[in-house]
Amino acid sequence: MDAPRSPRRTVRFLIALAAILAALPLGYFLFLHEPPPAAAPPPAPVVEREAPPPQQRPPEAQRVLKLEEIHGTVEVRRGNGEWHAVRPGESLHPSDAVRTLEGSYAVLVNGETVEVRMEAGTEVSIEALTDTLSRLMLANGMTTTRVKPGTRQTFEVRAAGSDAVARTEGGRFTMSNNGAGTVAVGTQEGEVAFIGQGKVVIVRAGQQSIVRPGRGPSDPTPIPTSLLLKMNWPARPTLTRRQMVVSGQTEPGSHVDVEGRIIPTDEEGRFSQTVPLGEGRNTVRVHARSVGGLRQELKHELNVDTTPPSRVTVDPGMWNDPRPDSQ
């Protein structure tokens, strides 16, 4: 039989048991208890921002046309200002206009991309000059334009008094406008889109087309080998007045001048104008040029004598009848 425990050992046992029981809640909290989830942080305030503006294409760089060559009298008008004479090297900008007077011509250039030759009696205004587009308005007369291919440059010529437009991206073409709705295009190199009254034709090298009032461009035809020029010369070789009516007919859209004076032609190529003459012998030269580059010249010689006839002297004796009076 075991010996009874001593009171001291019993007290120790009880104290140890009490310590273990007291430590159980602390151990559970430290090792077995899961802490409550941390509170979520408050949501960040929503800041409304303005949408960025849509990206806009930067405007195209503006170019200028320069008057590279001038012969005779050439005038420029800035905006709505007055016409004034210019010299080679001056620049032209959109809203400017340039004109060549009789017996004159001018050459306009846009770098190495575009070259425009204006014949005598021609007026153009500049409507647009950018890296990709050049546009002119041909009021009247004749221009020949060369556009360097492969430069991504579109060149347009509009015609005043008509809805006709010639457009190319490379090549050389001539365009005329009589200012009354007759517009012609002839292409020497490349091809040109010729537009009018909702119709579009492609005028290729060696072809020409014409727009008449109220009609679209004609189907392109080959440029003829010669230019028609017929004149109605006076029947008498001597005139008694110091002026003469010069009339005739040529190919529609042609450029006609008489001794340097520009004569407009109608939609059938007819022309008529009074020109001054000098006393004595006169040589009248008529020159025509077509949009196909053809030229023709005719001349006619005549005399002008405005001297009044000599005074007639009447012999008084012619009224004395030697015969006796009748009975």
GROMACS .gro file of C-alpha atoms in nm:
model
  327
    1MET     CA    1   0.000   0.000   0.000
    2ASP     CA    2   0.132   0.340  -0.101
    3ALA     CA    3   0.220   0.582   0.165
    4PRO     CA    4  -0.010   0.882   0.186
    5ARG     CA    5   0.111   1.196   0.011
    6SER     CA    6   0.247   1.466   0.222
    7PRO     CA    7   0.050   1.786   0.244
    8ARG     CA    8   0.339   1.978   0.089
    9ARG     CA    9   0.335   1.773  -0.228
   10THR     CA   10  -0.041   1.813  -0.258
   11VAL     CA   11  -0.012   2.190  -0.239
   12ARG     CA   12   0.252   2.194  -0.510
   13PHE     CA   13   0.035   1.983  -0.736
   14LEU     CA   14  -0.261   2.209  -0.691
   15ILE     CA   15  -0.056   2.523  -0.760
   16ALA     CA   16   0.087   2.374  -1.082
   17LEU     CA   17  -0.259   2.265  -1.198
   18ALA     CA   18  -0.397   2.610  -1.134
   19ALA     CA   19  -0.111   2.765  -1.332
   20ILE     CA   20  -0.178   2.535  -1.628
   21LEU     CA   21  -0.547   2.610  -1.625
   22ALA     CA   22  -0.477   2.983  -1.611
   23ALA     CA   23  -0.239   2.962  -1.907
   24LEU     CA   24  -0.484   2.784  -2.140
   25PRO     CA   25  -0.685   3.094  -2.247
   26LEU     CA   26  -0.366   3.290  -2.315
   27GLY     CA   27  -0.223   3.012  -2.533
   28TYR     CA   28  -0.547   2.980  -2.725
   29PHE     CA   29  -0.547   3.353  -2.797
   30LEU     CA   30  -0.181   3.353  -2.903
   31PHE     CA   31  -0.163   3.037  -3.113
   32LEU     CA   32  -0.506   2.908  -3.207
   33HIS     CA   33  -0.732   3.215  -3.224
   34GLU     CA   34  -0.754   3.383  -3.576
   35PRO     CA   35  -0.757   3.761  -3.550
   36PRO     CA   36  -1.057   3.935  -3.703
   37PRO     CA   37  -1.000   4.055  -4.057
   38ALA     CA   38  -0.862   4.404  -4.084
   39ALA     CA   39  -1.111   4.664  -4.194
   40ALA     CA   40  -1.083   4.754  -4.564
   41PRO     CA   41  -0.948   5.102  -4.625
   42PRO     CA   42  -1.207   5.354  -4.741
   43PRO     CA   43  -1.229   5.382  -5.123
   44ALA     CA   44  -1.029   5.657  -5.277
   45PRO     CA   45  -1.243   5.948  -5.388
   46VAL     CA   46  -1.331   5.941  -5.759
   47VAL     CA   47  -1.184   6.240  -5.939
   48GLU     CA   48  -1.359   6.319  -6.266
   49ARG     CA   49  -1.116   6.434  -6.531
   50GLU     CA   50  -1.201   6.602  -6.858
   51ALA     CA   51  -1.148   6.386  -7.162
   52PRO     CA   52  -0.845   6.498  -7.363
   53PRO     CA   53  -0.938   6.691  -7.675
   54PRO     CA   54  -0.923   6.491  -8.000
   55GLN     CA   55  -0.594   6.519  -8.173
   56GLN     CA   56  -0.608   6.755  -8.469
   57ARG     CA   57  -0.393   6.731  -8.774
   58PRO     CA   58  -0.150   7.017  -8.788
   59PRO     CA   59  -0.225   7.260  -9.068
   60GLU     CA   60  -0.029   7.202  -9.385
   61ALA     CA   61   0.264   7.432  -9.444
   62GLN     CA   62   0.183   7.716  -9.681
   63ARG     CA   63   0.398   7.757  -9.988
   64VAL     CA   64   0.449   8.046 -10.226
   65LEU     CA   65   0.466   8.091 -10.600
   66LYS     CA   66   0.748   8.305 -10.729
   67LEU     CA   67   0.762   8.511 -11.044
   68GLU     CA   68   1.073   8.355 -11.189
   69GLU     CA   69   1.060   8.517 -11.532
   70ILE     CA   70   0.885   8.825 -11.671
   71HIS     CA   71   0.872   8.966 -12.021
   72GLY     CA   72   0.688   9.291 -12.088
   73THR     CA   73   0.435   9.426 -11.839
   74VAL     CA   74   0.311   9.193 -11.566
   75GLU     CA   75   0.089   9.314 -11.282
   76VAL     CA   76  -0.010   9.174 -10.941
   77ARG     CA   77  -0.306   9.246 -10.716
   78ARG     CA   78  -0.282   9.166 -10.345
   79GLY     CA   79  -0.621   9.066 -10.205
   80ASN     CA   80  -0.870   9.338 -10.302
   81GLY     CA   81  -0.601   9.597 -10.365
   82GLU     CA   82  -0.501   9.773 -10.685
   83TRP     CA   83  -0.305   9.627 -10.973
   84HIS     CA   84   0.062   9.724 -10.982
   85ALA     CA   85   0.362   9.625 -11.191
   86VAL     CA   86   0.603   9.366 -11.049
   87ARG     CA   87   0.954   9.244 -11.108
   88PRO     CA   88   1.103   8.894 -11.121
   89GLY     CA   89   1.154   8.730 -10.782
   90GLU     CA   90   0.837   8.856 -10.614
   91SER     CA   91   0.629   8.601 -10.422
   92LEU     CA   92   0.261   8.524 -10.465
   93HIS     CA   93   0.035   8.394 -10.188
   94PRO     CA   94  -0.325   8.270 -10.171
   95SER     CA   95  -0.571   8.551 -10.256
   96ASP     CA   96  -0.314   8.720 -10.485
   97ALA     CA   97  -0.377   8.757 -10.858
   98VAL     CA   98  -0.138   8.811 -11.149
   99ARG     CA   99  -0.201   8.915 -11.509
  100THR     CA  100   0.004   8.957 -11.824
  101LEU     CA  101  -0.073   9.243 -12.059
  102GLU     CA  102  -0.059   9.231 -12.438
  103GLY     CA  103   0.281   9.129 -12.570
  104SER     CA  104   0.390   8.995 -12.229
  105TYR     CA  105   0.434   8.662 -12.052
  106ALA     CA  106   0.534   8.536 -11.707
  107VAL     CA  107   0.666   8.215 -11.554
  108LEU     CA  108   0.560   8.116 -11.200
  109VAL     CA  109   0.739   7.844 -11.001
  110ASN     CA  110   0.673   7.655 -10.677
  111GLY     CA  111   1.020   7.526 -10.595
  112GLU     CA  112   1.104   7.243 -10.831
  113THR     CA  113   0.754   7.098 -10.812
  114VAL     CA  114   0.539   7.326 -11.029
  115GLU     CA  115   0.603   7.564 -11.317
  116VAL     CA  116   0.329   7.775 -11.480
  117ARG     CA  117   0.379   7.982 -11.795
  118MET     CA  118   0.119   8.253 -11.855
  119GLU     CA  119   0.073   8.368 -12.214
  120ALA     CA  120  -0.011   8.728 -12.306
  121GLY     CA  121  -0.355   8.848 -12.201
  122THR     CA  122  -0.386   8.594 -11.919
  123GLU     CA  123  -0.508   8.641 -11.562
  124VAL     CA  124  -0.489   8.388 -11.279
  125SER     CA  125  -0.557   8.404 -10.906
  126ILE     CA  126  -0.400   8.182 -10.640
  127GLU     CA  127  -0.651   7.989 -10.428
  128ALA     CA  128  -0.437   7.730 -10.241
  129LEU     CA  129  -0.066   7.656 -10.194
  130THR     CA  130   0.023   7.369  -9.959
  131ASP     CA  131   0.263   7.075  -9.953
  132THR     CA  132   0.000   6.855 -10.119
  133LEU     CA  133  -0.225   7.090 -10.317
  134SER     CA  134  -0.182   7.389 -10.546
  135ARG     CA  135  -0.494   7.546 -10.695
  136LEU     CA  136  -0.526   7.835 -10.940
  137MET     CA  137  -0.825   8.009 -11.095
  138LEU     CA  138  -0.783   8.090 -11.465
  139ALA     CA  139  -0.996   8.397 -11.533
  140ASN     CA  140  -0.904   8.417 -11.903
  141GLY     CA  141  -0.618   8.345 -12.138
  142MET     CA  142  -0.387   8.045 -12.161
  143THR     CA  143  -0.144   7.872 -11.924
  144THR     CA  144   0.095   7.581 -11.963
  145THR     CA  145   0.170   7.393 -11.641
  146ARG     CA  146   0.438   7.136 -11.561
  147VAL     CA  147   0.403   6.928 -11.243
  148LYS     CA  148   0.698   6.710 -11.144
  149PRO     CA  149   0.582   6.347 -11.103
  150GLY     CA  150   0.636   6.159 -10.778
  151THR     CA  151   0.616   6.464 -10.551
  152ARG     CA  152   0.271   6.384 -10.406
  153GLN     CA  153   0.156   6.723 -10.526
  154THR     CA  154  -0.191   6.766 -10.675
  155PHE     CA  155  -0.228   7.061 -10.906
  156GLU     CA  156  -0.568   7.204 -11.004
  157VAL     CA  157  -0.674   7.479 -11.242
  158ARG     CA  158  -1.032   7.601 -11.220
  159ALA     CA  159  -1.193   7.810 -11.492
  160ALA     CA  160  -1.384   8.130 -11.418
  161GLY     CA  161  -1.728   8.142 -11.580
  162SER     CA  162  -1.747   7.762 -11.585
  163ASP     CA  163  -1.737   7.465 -11.348
  164ALA     CA  164  -1.450   7.310 -11.548
  165VAL     CA  165  -1.150   7.185 -11.350
  166ALA     CA  166  -0.823   7.032 -11.471
  167ARG     CA  167  -0.633   6.816 -11.220
  168THR     CA  168  -0.303   6.628 -11.237
  169GLU     CA  169  -0.042   6.475 -11.008
  170GLY     CA  170   0.233   6.482 -11.266
  171GLY     CA  171   0.276   6.591 -11.626
  172ARG     CA  172   0.250   6.893 -11.853
  173PHE     CA  173  -0.071   7.040 -11.995
  174THR     CA  174  -0.209   7.358 -12.148
  175MET     CA  175  -0.543   7.509 -12.052
  176SER     CA  176  -0.733   7.799 -12.208
  177ASN     CA  177  -1.041   7.993 -12.100
  178ASN     CA  178  -1.222   8.254 -12.307
  179GLY     CA  179  -1.399   8.377 -11.993
  180ALA     CA  180  -1.742   8.292 -12.138
  181GLY     CA  181  -1.764   7.920 -12.065
  182THR     CA  182  -1.539   7.770 -12.334
  183VAL     CA  183  -1.244   7.588 -12.174
  184ALA     CA  184  -0.994   7.359 -12.347
  185VAL     CA  185  -0.718   7.127 -12.223
  186GLY     CA  186  -0.434   6.967 -12.416
  187THR     CA  187  -0.188   6.728 -12.251
  188GLN     CA  188   0.176   6.701 -12.359
  189GLU     CA  189   0.304   6.469 -12.082
  190GLY     CA  190   0.135   6.244 -11.825
  191GLU     CA  191  -0.241   6.265 -11.790
  192VAL     CA  192  -0.501   6.516 -11.671
  193ALA     CA  193  -0.847   6.462 -11.521
  194PHE     CA  194  -1.079   6.712 -11.690
  195ILE     CA  195  -1.406   6.768 -11.503
  196GLY     CA  196  -1.723   6.959 -11.586
  197GLN     CA  197  -2.102   6.924 -11.548
  198GLY     CA  198  -2.050   6.604 -11.347
  199LYS     CA  199  -1.850   6.437 -11.625
  200VAL     CA  200  -1.485   6.331 -11.592
  201VAL     CA  201  -1.254   6.244 -11.879
  202ILE     CA  202  -0.887   6.150 -11.868
  203VAL     CA  203  -0.683   6.349 -12.119
  204ARG     CA  204  -0.361   6.161 -12.179
  205ALA     CA  205  -0.042   6.277 -12.350
  206GLY     CA  206  -0.113   6.369 -12.713
  207GLN     CA  207  -0.486   6.431 -12.653
  208GLN     CA  208  -0.714   6.731 -12.605
  209SER     CA  209  -1.067   6.799 -12.484
  210ILE     CA  210  -1.300   7.099 -12.473
  211VAL     CA  211  -1.581   7.221 -12.247
  212ARG     CA  212  -1.845   7.440 -12.408
  213PRO     CA  213  -2.101   7.650 -12.215
  214GLY     CA  214  -2.343   7.427 -12.024
  215ARG     CA  215  -2.177   7.104 -12.138
  216GLY     CA  216  -1.927   6.859 -11.997
  217PRO     CA  217  -1.585   6.790 -12.147
  218SER     CA  218  -1.577   6.628 -12.487
  219ASP     CA  219  -1.429   6.284 -12.529
  220PRO     CA  220  -1.052   6.320 -12.568
  221THR     CA  221  -0.927   6.325 -12.927
  222PRO     CA  222  -0.574   6.313 -13.068
  223ILE     CA  223  -0.409   6.651 -13.112
  224PRO     CA  224  -0.422   6.725 -13.488
  225THR     CA  225  -0.107   6.762 -13.691
  226SER     CA  226  -0.190   7.118 -13.801
  227LEU     CA  227  -0.393   7.411 -13.676
  228LEU     CA  228  -0.686   7.552 -13.871
  229LEU     CA  229  -0.677   7.928 -13.922
  230LYS     CA  230  -0.907   8.088 -14.180
  231MET     CA  231  -0.929   8.464 -14.232
  232ASN     CA  232  -1.185   8.694 -14.393
  233TRP     CA  233  -0.954   8.951 -14.552
  234PRO     CA  234  -1.095   9.265 -14.719
  235ALA     CA  235  -1.168   9.225 -15.089
  236ARG     CA  236  -1.009   9.561 -15.179
  237PRO     CA  237  -0.632   9.607 -15.138
  238THR     CA  238  -0.676   9.974 -15.043
  239LEU     CA  239  -0.882  10.105 -14.754
  240THR     CA  240  -0.996  10.461 -14.698
  241ARG     CA  241  -1.016  10.431 -14.321
  242ARG     CA  242  -0.744  10.374 -14.063
  243GLN     CA  243  -0.907  10.070 -13.914
  244MET     CA  244  -1.022   9.728 -14.022
  245VAL     CA  245  -1.243   9.449 -13.890
  246VAL     CA  246  -1.026   9.137 -13.853
  247SER     CA  247  -1.237   8.822 -13.847
  248GLY     CA  248  -1.185   8.452 -13.899
  249GLN     CA  249  -1.207   8.111 -13.741
  250THR     CA  250  -0.967   7.872 -13.573
  251GLU     CA  251  -0.981   7.568 -13.350
  252PRO     CA  252  -1.206   7.625 -13.043
  253GLY     CA  253  -1.006   7.709 -12.734
  254SER     CA  254  -0.716   7.857 -12.931
  255HIS     CA  255  -0.531   8.173 -12.834
  256VAL     CA  256  -0.546   8.440 -13.109
  257ASP     CA  257  -0.364   8.771 -13.137
  258VAL     CA  258  -0.346   9.030 -13.414
  259GLU     CA  259  -0.027   9.233 -13.406
  260GLY     CA  260  -0.002   9.156 -13.033
  261ARG     CA  261  -0.365   9.240 -12.958
  262ILE     CA  262  -0.551   8.949 -12.795
  263ILE     CA  263  -0.879   8.856 -12.969
  264PRO     CA  264  -1.116   8.623 -12.779
  265THR     CA  265  -1.274   8.332 -12.966
  266ASP     CA  266  -1.620   8.187 -12.918
  267GLU     CA  267  -1.717   7.823 -12.859
  268GLU     CA  268  -1.672   7.745 -13.230
  269GLY     CA  269  -1.339   7.924 -13.262
  270ARG     CA  270  -1.480   8.232 -13.441
  271PHE     CA  271  -1.334   8.574 -13.369
  272SER     CA  272  -1.384   8.932 -13.486
  273GLN     CA  273  -1.236   9.260 -13.372
  274THR     CA  274  -1.161   9.604 -13.511
  275VAL     CA  275  -0.792   9.691 -13.518
  276PRO     CA  276  -0.625  10.023 -13.595
  277LEU     CA  277  -0.411  10.073 -13.906
  278GLY     CA  278  -0.159  10.330 -14.015
  279GLU     CA  279  -0.157  10.548 -14.320
  280GLY     CA  280   0.009  10.383 -14.617
  281ARG     CA  281   0.123  10.025 -14.639
  282ASN     CA  282   0.027   9.782 -14.359
  283THR     CA  283   0.115   9.420 -14.293
  284VAL     CA  284  -0.141   9.257 -14.064
  285ARG     CA  285  -0.022   8.941 -13.889
  286VAL     CA  286  -0.258   8.701 -13.716
  287HIS     CA  287  -0.116   8.436 -13.486
  288ALA     CA  288  -0.305   8.143 -13.332
  289ARG     CA  289  -0.192   7.881 -13.083
  290SER     CA  290  -0.391   7.576 -12.971
  291VAL     CA  291  -0.387   7.394 -12.636
  292GLY     CA  292  -0.215   7.111 -12.822
  293GLY     CA  293   0.087   7.336 -12.878
  294LEU     CA  294   0.021   7.392 -13.248
  295ARG     CA  295   0.090   7.734 -13.400
  296GLN     CA  296  -0.024   7.905 -13.717
  297GLU     CA  297   0.046   8.252 -13.854
  298LEU     CA  298  -0.110   8.432 -14.148
  299LYS     CA  299  -0.037   8.778 -14.281
  300HIS     CA  300  -0.204   9.015 -14.521
  301GLU     CA  301  -0.077   9.333 -14.687
  302LEU     CA  302  -0.297   9.628 -14.772
  303ASN     CA  303  -0.282  10.005 -14.816
  304VAL     CA  304  -0.461  10.277 -14.627
  305ASP     CA  305  -0.522  10.603 -14.813
  306THR     CA  306  -0.735  10.857 -14.634
  307THR     CA  307  -0.638  11.152 -14.862
  308PRO     CA  308  -0.957  11.320 -14.983
  309PRO     CA  309  -1.005  11.337 -15.361
  310SER     CA  310  -0.879  11.647 -15.541
  311ARG     CA  311  -1.124  11.933 -15.578
  312VAL     CA  312  -1.318  11.912 -15.903
  313THR     CA  313  -1.292  12.225 -16.124
  314VAL     CA  314  -1.587  12.289 -16.352
  315ASP     CA  315  -1.538  12.486 -16.676
  316PRO     CA  316  -1.809  12.755 -16.682
  317GLY     CA  317  -1.825  12.731 -17.062
  318MET     CA  318  -1.958  12.381 -17.040
  319TRP     CA  319  -2.294  12.530 -16.955
  320ASN     CA  320  -2.297  12.748 -17.267
  321ASP     CA  321  -2.479  12.543 -17.526
  322PRO     CA  322  -2.369  12.656 -17.873
  323ARG     CA  323  -2.689  12.525 -18.024
  324PRO     CA  324  -2.969  12.778 -18.080
  325ASP     CA  325  -3.268  12.766 -17.857
  326SER     CA  326  -3.541  12.551 -17.987
  327GLN     CA  327  -3.848  12.731 -18.129
   0.00000   0.00000   0.00000
